[in-house]
GROMACS .gro file of C-alpha atoms in nm:
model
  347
    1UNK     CA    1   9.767  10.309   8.927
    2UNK     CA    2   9.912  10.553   8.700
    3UNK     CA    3   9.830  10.923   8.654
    4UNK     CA    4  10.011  11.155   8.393
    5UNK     CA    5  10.336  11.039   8.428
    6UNK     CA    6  10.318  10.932   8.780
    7UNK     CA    7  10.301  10.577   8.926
    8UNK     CA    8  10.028  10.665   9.248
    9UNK     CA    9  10.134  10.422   9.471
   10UNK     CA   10   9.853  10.261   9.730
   11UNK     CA   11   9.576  10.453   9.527
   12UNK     CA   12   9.285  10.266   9.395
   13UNK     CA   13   9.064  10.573   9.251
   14UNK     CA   14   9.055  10.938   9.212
   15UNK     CA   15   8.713  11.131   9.250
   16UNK     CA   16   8.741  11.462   9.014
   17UNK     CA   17   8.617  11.756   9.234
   18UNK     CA   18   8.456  11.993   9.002
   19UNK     CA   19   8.498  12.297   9.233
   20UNK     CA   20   8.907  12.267   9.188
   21UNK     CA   21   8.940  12.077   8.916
   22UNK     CA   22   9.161  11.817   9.104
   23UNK     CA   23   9.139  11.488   9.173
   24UNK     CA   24   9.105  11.315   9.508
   25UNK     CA   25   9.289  11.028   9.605
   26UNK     CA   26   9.127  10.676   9.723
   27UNK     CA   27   9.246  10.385   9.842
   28UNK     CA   28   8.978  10.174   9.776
   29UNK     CA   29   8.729  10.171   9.514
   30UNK     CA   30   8.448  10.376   9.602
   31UNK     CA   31   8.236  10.081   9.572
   32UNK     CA   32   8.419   9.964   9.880
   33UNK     CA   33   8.448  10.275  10.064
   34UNK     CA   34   8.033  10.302  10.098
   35UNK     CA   35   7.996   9.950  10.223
   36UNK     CA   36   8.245  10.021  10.523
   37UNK     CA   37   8.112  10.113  10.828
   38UNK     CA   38   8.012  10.507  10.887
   39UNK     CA   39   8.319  10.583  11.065
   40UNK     CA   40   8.561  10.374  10.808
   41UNK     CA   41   8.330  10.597  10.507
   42UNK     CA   42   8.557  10.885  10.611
   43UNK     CA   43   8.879  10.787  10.764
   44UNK     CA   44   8.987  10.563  10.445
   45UNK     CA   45   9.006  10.852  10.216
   46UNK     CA   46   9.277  10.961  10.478
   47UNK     CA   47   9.639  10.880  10.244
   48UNK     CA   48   9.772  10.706  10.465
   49UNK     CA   49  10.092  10.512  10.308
   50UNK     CA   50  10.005  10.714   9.945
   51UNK     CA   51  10.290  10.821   9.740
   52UNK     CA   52  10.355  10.981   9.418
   53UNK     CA   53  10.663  10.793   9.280
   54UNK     CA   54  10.824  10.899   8.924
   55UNK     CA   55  11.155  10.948   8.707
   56UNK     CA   56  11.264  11.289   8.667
   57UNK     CA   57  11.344  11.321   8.297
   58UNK     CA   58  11.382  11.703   8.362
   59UNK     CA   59  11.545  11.944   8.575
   60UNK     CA   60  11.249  12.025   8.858
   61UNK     CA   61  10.894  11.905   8.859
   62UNK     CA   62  10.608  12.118   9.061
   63UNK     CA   63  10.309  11.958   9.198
   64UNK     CA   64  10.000  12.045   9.246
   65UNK     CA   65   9.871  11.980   9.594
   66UNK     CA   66   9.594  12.061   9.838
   67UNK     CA   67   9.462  11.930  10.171
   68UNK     CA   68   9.098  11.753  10.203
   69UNK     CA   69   8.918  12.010  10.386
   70UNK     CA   70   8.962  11.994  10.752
   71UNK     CA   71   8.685  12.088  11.071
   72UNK     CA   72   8.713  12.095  11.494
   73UNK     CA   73   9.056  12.003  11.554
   74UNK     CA   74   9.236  11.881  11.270
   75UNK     CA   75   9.484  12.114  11.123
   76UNK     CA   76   9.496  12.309  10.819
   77UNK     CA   77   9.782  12.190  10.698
   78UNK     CA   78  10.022  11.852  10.657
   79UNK     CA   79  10.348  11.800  10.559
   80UNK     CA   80  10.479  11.617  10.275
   81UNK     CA   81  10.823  11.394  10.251
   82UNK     CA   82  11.074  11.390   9.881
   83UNK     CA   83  11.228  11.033   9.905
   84UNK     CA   84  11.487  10.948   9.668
   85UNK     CA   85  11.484  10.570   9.627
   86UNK     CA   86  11.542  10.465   9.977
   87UNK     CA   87  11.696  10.743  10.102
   88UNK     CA   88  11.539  11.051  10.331
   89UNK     CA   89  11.531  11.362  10.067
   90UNK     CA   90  11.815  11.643  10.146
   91UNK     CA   91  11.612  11.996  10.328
   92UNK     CA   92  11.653  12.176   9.991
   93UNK     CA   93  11.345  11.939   9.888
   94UNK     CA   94  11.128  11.867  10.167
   95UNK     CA   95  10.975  11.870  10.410
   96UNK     CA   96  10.705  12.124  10.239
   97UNK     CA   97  10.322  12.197  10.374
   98UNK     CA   98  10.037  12.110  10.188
   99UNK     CA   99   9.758  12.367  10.296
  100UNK     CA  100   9.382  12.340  10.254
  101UNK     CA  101   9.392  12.614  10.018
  102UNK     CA  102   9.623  12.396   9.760
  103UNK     CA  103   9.973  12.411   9.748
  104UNK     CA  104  10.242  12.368   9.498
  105UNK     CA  105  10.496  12.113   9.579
  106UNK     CA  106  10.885  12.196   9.383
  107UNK     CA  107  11.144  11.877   9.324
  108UNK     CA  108  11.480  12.001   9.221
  109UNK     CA  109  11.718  11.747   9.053
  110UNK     CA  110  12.029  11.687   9.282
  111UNK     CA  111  12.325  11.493   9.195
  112UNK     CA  112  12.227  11.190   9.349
  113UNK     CA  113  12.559  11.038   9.228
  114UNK     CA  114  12.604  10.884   9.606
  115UNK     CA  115  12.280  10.764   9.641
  116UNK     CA  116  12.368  10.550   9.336
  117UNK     CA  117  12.655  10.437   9.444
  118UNK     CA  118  12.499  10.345   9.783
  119UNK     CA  119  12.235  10.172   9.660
  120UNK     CA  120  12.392   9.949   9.468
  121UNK     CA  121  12.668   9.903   9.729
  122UNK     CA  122  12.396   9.672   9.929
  123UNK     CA  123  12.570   9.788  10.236
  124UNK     CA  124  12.337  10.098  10.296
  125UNK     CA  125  12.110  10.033  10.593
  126UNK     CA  126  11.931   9.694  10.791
  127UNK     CA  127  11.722   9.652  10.512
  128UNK     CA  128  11.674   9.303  10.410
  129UNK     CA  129  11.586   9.324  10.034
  130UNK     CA  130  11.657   9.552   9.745
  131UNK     CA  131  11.432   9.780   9.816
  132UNK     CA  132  11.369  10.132   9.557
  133UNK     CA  133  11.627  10.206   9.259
  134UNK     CA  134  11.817  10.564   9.339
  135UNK     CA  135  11.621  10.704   9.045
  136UNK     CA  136  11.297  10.696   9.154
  137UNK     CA  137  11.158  11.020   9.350
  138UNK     CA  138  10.870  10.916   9.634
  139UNK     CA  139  10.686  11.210   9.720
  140UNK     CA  140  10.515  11.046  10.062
  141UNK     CA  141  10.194  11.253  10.144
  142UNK     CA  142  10.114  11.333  10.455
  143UNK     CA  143   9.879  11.022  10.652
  144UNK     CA  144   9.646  11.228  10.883
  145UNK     CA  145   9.410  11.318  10.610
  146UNK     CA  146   9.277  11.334  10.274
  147UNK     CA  147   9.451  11.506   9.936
  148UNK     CA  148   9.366  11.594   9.642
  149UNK     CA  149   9.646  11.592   9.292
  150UNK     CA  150   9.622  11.899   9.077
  151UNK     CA  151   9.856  11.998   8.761
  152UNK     CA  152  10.166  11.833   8.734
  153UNK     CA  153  10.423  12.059   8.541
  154UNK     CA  154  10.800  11.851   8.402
  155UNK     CA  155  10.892  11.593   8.206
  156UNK     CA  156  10.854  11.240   8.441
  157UNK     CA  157  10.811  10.914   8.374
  158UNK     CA  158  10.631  10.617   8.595
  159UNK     CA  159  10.947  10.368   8.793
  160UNK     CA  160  10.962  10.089   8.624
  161UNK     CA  161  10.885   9.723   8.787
  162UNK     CA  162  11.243   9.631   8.812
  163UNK     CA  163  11.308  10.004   9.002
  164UNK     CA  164  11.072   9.918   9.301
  165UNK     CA  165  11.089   9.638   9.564
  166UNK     CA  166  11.009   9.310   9.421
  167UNK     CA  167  10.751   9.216   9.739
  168UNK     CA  168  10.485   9.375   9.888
  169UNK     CA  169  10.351   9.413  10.249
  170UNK     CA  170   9.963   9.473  10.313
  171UNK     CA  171   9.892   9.619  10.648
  172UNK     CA  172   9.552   9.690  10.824
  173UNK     CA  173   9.472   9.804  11.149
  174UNK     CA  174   9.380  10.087  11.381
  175UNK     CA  175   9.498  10.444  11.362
  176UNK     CA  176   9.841  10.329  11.528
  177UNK     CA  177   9.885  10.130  11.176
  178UNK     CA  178   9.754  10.414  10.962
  179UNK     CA  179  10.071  10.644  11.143
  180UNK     CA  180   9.888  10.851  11.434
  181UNK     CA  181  10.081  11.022  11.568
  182UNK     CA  182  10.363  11.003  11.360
  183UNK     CA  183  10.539  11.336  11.336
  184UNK     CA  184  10.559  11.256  10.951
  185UNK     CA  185  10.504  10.978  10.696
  186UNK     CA  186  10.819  10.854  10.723
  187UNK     CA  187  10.830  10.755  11.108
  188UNK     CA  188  10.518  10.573  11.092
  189UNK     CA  189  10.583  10.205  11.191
  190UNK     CA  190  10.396  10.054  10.862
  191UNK     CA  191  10.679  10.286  10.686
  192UNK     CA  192  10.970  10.146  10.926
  193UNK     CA  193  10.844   9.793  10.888
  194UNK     CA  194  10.866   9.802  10.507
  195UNK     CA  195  11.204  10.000  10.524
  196UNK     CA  196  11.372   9.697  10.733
  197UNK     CA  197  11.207   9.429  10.536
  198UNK     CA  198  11.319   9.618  10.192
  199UNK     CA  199  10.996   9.529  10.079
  200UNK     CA  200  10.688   9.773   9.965
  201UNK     CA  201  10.413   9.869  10.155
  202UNK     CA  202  10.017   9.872  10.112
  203UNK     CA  203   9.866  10.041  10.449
  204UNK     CA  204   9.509   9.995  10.482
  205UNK     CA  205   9.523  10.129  10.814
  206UNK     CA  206   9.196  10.280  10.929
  207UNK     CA  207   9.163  10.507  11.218
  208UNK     CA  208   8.998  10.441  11.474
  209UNK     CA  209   8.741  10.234  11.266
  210UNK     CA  210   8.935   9.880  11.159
  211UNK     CA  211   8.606   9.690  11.270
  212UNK     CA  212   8.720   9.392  11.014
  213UNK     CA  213   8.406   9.479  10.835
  214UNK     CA  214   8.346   9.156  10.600
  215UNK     CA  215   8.375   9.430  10.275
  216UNK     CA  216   8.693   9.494  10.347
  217UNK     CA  217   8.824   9.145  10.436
  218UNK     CA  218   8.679   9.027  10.100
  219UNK     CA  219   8.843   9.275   9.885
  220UNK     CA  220   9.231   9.257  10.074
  221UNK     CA  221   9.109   8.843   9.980
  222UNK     CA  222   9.086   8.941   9.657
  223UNK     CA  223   9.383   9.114   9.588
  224UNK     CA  224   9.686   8.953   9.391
  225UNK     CA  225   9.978   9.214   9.446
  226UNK     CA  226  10.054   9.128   9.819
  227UNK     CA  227  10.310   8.898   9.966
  228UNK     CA  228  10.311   8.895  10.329
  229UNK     CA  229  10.033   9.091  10.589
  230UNK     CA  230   9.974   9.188  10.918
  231UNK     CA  231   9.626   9.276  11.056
  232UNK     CA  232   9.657   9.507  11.397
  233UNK     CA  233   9.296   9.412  11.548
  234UNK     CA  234   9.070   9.466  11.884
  235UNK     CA  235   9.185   9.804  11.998
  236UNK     CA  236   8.949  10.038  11.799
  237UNK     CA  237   8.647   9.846  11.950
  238UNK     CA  238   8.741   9.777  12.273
  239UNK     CA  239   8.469  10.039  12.378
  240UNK     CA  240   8.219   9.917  12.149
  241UNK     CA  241   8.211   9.551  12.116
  242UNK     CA  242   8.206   9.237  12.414
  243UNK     CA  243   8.484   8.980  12.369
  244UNK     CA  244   8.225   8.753  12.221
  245UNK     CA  245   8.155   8.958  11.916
  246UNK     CA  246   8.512   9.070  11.844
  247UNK     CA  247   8.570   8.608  11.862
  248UNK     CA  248   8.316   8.593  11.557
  249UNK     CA  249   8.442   8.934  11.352
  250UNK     CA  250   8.808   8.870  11.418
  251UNK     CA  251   8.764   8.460  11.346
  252UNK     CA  252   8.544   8.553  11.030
  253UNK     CA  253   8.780   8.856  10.867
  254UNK     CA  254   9.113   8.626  10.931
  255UNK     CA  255   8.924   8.352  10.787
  256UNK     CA  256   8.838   8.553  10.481
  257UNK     CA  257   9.220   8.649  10.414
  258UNK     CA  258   9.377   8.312  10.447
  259UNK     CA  259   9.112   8.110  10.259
  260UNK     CA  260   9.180   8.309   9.951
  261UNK     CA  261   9.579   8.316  10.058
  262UNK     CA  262   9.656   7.972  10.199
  263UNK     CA  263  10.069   8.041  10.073
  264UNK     CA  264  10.086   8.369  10.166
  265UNK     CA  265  10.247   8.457  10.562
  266UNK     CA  266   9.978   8.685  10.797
  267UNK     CA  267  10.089   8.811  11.121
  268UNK     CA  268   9.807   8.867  11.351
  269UNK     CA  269   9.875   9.136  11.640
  270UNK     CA  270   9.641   9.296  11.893
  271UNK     CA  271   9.711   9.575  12.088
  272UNK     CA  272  10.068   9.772  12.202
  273UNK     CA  273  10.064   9.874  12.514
  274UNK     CA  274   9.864  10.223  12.627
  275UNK     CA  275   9.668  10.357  12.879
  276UNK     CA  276   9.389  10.049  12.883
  277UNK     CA  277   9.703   9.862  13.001
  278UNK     CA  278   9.844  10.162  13.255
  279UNK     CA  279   9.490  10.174  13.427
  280UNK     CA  280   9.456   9.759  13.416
  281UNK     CA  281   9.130   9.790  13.211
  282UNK     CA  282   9.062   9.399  13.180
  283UNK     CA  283   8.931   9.455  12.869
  284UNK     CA  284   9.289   9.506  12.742
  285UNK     CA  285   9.365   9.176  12.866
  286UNK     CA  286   9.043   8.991  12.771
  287UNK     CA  287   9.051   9.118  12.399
  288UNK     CA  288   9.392   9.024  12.385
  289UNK     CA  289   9.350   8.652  12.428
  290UNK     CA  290   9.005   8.703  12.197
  291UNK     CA  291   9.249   8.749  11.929
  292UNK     CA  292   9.542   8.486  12.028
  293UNK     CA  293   9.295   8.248  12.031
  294UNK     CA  294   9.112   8.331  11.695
  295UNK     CA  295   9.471   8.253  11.547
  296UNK     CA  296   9.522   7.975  11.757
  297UNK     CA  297   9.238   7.778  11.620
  298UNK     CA  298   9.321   7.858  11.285
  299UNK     CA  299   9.667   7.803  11.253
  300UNK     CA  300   9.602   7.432  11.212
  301UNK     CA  301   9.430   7.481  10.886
  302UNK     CA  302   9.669   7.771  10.766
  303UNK     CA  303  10.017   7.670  10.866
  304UNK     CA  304  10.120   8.036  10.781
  305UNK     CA  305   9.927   8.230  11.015
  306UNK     CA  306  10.061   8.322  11.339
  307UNK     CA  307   9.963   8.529  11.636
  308UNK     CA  308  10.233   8.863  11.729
  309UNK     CA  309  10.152   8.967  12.114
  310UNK     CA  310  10.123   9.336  12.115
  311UNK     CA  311  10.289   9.374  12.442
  312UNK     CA  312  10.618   9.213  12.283
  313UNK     CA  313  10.641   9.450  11.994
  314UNK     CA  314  10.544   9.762  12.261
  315UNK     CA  315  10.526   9.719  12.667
  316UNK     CA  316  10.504   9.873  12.974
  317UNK     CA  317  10.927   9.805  13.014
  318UNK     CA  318  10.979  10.047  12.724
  319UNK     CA  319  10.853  10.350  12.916
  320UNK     CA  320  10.589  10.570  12.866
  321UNK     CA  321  10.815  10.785  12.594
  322UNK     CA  322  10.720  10.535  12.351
  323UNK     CA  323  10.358  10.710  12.423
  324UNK     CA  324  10.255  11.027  12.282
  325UNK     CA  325  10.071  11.286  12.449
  326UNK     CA  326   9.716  11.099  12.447
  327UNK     CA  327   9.840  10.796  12.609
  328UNK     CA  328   9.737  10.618  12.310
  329UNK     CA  329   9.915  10.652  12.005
  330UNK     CA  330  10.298  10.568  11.974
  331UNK     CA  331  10.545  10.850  11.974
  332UNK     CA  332  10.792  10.846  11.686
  333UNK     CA  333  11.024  10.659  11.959
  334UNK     CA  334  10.728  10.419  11.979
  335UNK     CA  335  10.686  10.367  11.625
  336UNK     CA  336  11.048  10.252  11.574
  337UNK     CA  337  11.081  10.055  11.842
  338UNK     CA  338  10.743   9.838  11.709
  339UNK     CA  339  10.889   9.837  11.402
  340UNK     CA  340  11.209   9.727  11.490
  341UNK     CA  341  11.046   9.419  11.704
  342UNK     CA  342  10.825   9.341  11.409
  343UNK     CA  343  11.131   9.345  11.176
  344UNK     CA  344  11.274   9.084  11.393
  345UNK     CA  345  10.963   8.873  11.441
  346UNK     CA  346  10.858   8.941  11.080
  347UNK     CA  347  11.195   8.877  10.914
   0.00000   0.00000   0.00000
């Protein structure tokens, strides 16, 4: 949508909060949001994959910024990324912090002369399509939680069509697909992914609360600005939910998605490897095959759907320094190598 100047990229609504006088970002509609379940309620407001993107028609631009407000462990503040096209912004522009008490985020215009030249070059990186025109500044939010988009001050203008990639990937899943823990934005796997591809990316990630809730499935059906998806599934109810029920809600929400997308390629992938797989809790292994098979018996009435094995994209033979400290999450090492193996698999 756009906002002021500003194309919000992966942002379906904003709530006005009349306290600040800001605007909250969603990525769903809000008539979505409260038909999730409880747990999803919260953790979709999280931005994961949000970015401001615009032209800079003057010479700096500040933004307003501040950080959803935070309780128990989650930290007061997040970091934000400056992308220039498809290029990592230089230290004079970012990283910055985005703070609970609101911050105010200041783009300087470079000469971005080699960027320019780079991009249009075609020789620049592994990415596989076009990707972002050099004039377009991405500021990338930080994924962990919520934020809210104050005053805008400069002269910008929203990127036009023909200055962003010309396909789109829609990704859901578990926390590991909405970043965690991804030192920033940028080394999030969903990001990686879309980088290699050269493609754009909607994240729909969910943490710890990608149940495949029939609401959601219906709405990603629904959609018309996606090209390609891939749907991480099992891991966040491996505690919850027998291998029966996750059969029915996996078989039911991939149903959904290709029904209304027959053309349209979807990866299916379960879970990379963690410590369900390091202390040989079967369930790893039986929810697996819950969700090889689901594909498996659909495949035959939507050629375009195949199964990814987690364990391929991230395994046990990549070493537990693909792991972060909770023996769950990917570490950044373990977020590029997935998306690497995805790339492949993928491209």
């Amino acid at each position: 949508m756009e906002y002021n100047g500003m194309l919000l990229h992966n942002v379906q609504e904003l709530i006005y909060d009349q306290e600040y006088h800001d605007y909250g970002l969603n990525r769903v509609p809000e008539s979505l949001r409260v038909r999730l379940n409880p747990k999803a309620q919260k953790n979709i407001r999280f931005v994961s994959g949000c970015e401001l993107r615009f032209v800079m028609e003057s010479d700096e631009v500040q933004i307003a910024l501040r950080r959803m407000p935070v309780s128990g462990s989650i930290l007061s503040q997040g970091m934000v990324q400056v992308y220039q096209g498809n290029f990592q912004g230089s230290y004079q522009i970012g990283p910055q912090a985005v703070t609970t008490e609101g911050s105010r985020i200041l783009i300087r215009k470079q000469d971005w002369g080699y960027v320019r030249q780079f991009t249009q070059s075609g020789k620049t990186t592994e990415r596989r399509g076009p990707g972002f025109s050099a004039e377009v500044t991405r500021v990338l939010l930080p994924y962990d939680w919520g934020c809210f988009l104050g005053e805008i001050q400069g002269k910008i203008r929203p990127p036009k069509p023909s200055e962003l990639p010309p396909k789109r990937l829609l990704v859901y899943g578990s926390s590991i697909t909405h970043g965690g823990n991804a030192s920033l934005m940028s080394q999030t796997y969903a990001f990686r992914l879309a980088e290699i591809l050269g493609v754009d990316c909607i994240n729909l990630g969910c943490a710890g609360s990608a149940w495949m809730d029939p609401a959601m499935g219906a709405w990603i059906a629904g959609r018309k600005d996606w090209d390609m998806a891939l749907l991480e599934l099992g891991v966040n109810v491996i505690g919850e939910w027998t291998p029966q029920r996750l059969y029915e809600r996996a078989g039911s929400f991939i149903r959904q998605i290709k029904e209304a997308h027959p053309e349209q390629p979807v990866w299916v992938t379960d879970m990379y490897y963690n410590h369900h797989d390091f202390c040989q809790d079967p369930r790893a292994f039986q929810f697996r095959e819950v969700i090889k098979t689901c594909v498996e018996e659909l495949k035959y009435r939507y050629p375009r759907l195949e199964y990814v094995n987690g364990l391929e994209m991230m395994g046990e033979k990549d070493g537990f320094c693909c792991l972060s400290s909770d023996g769950l999450h990917p570490s950044d090492l373990g977020h590029s190598v997935i998306a690497r193996r995805l790339g492949e698999r993928l491209g």
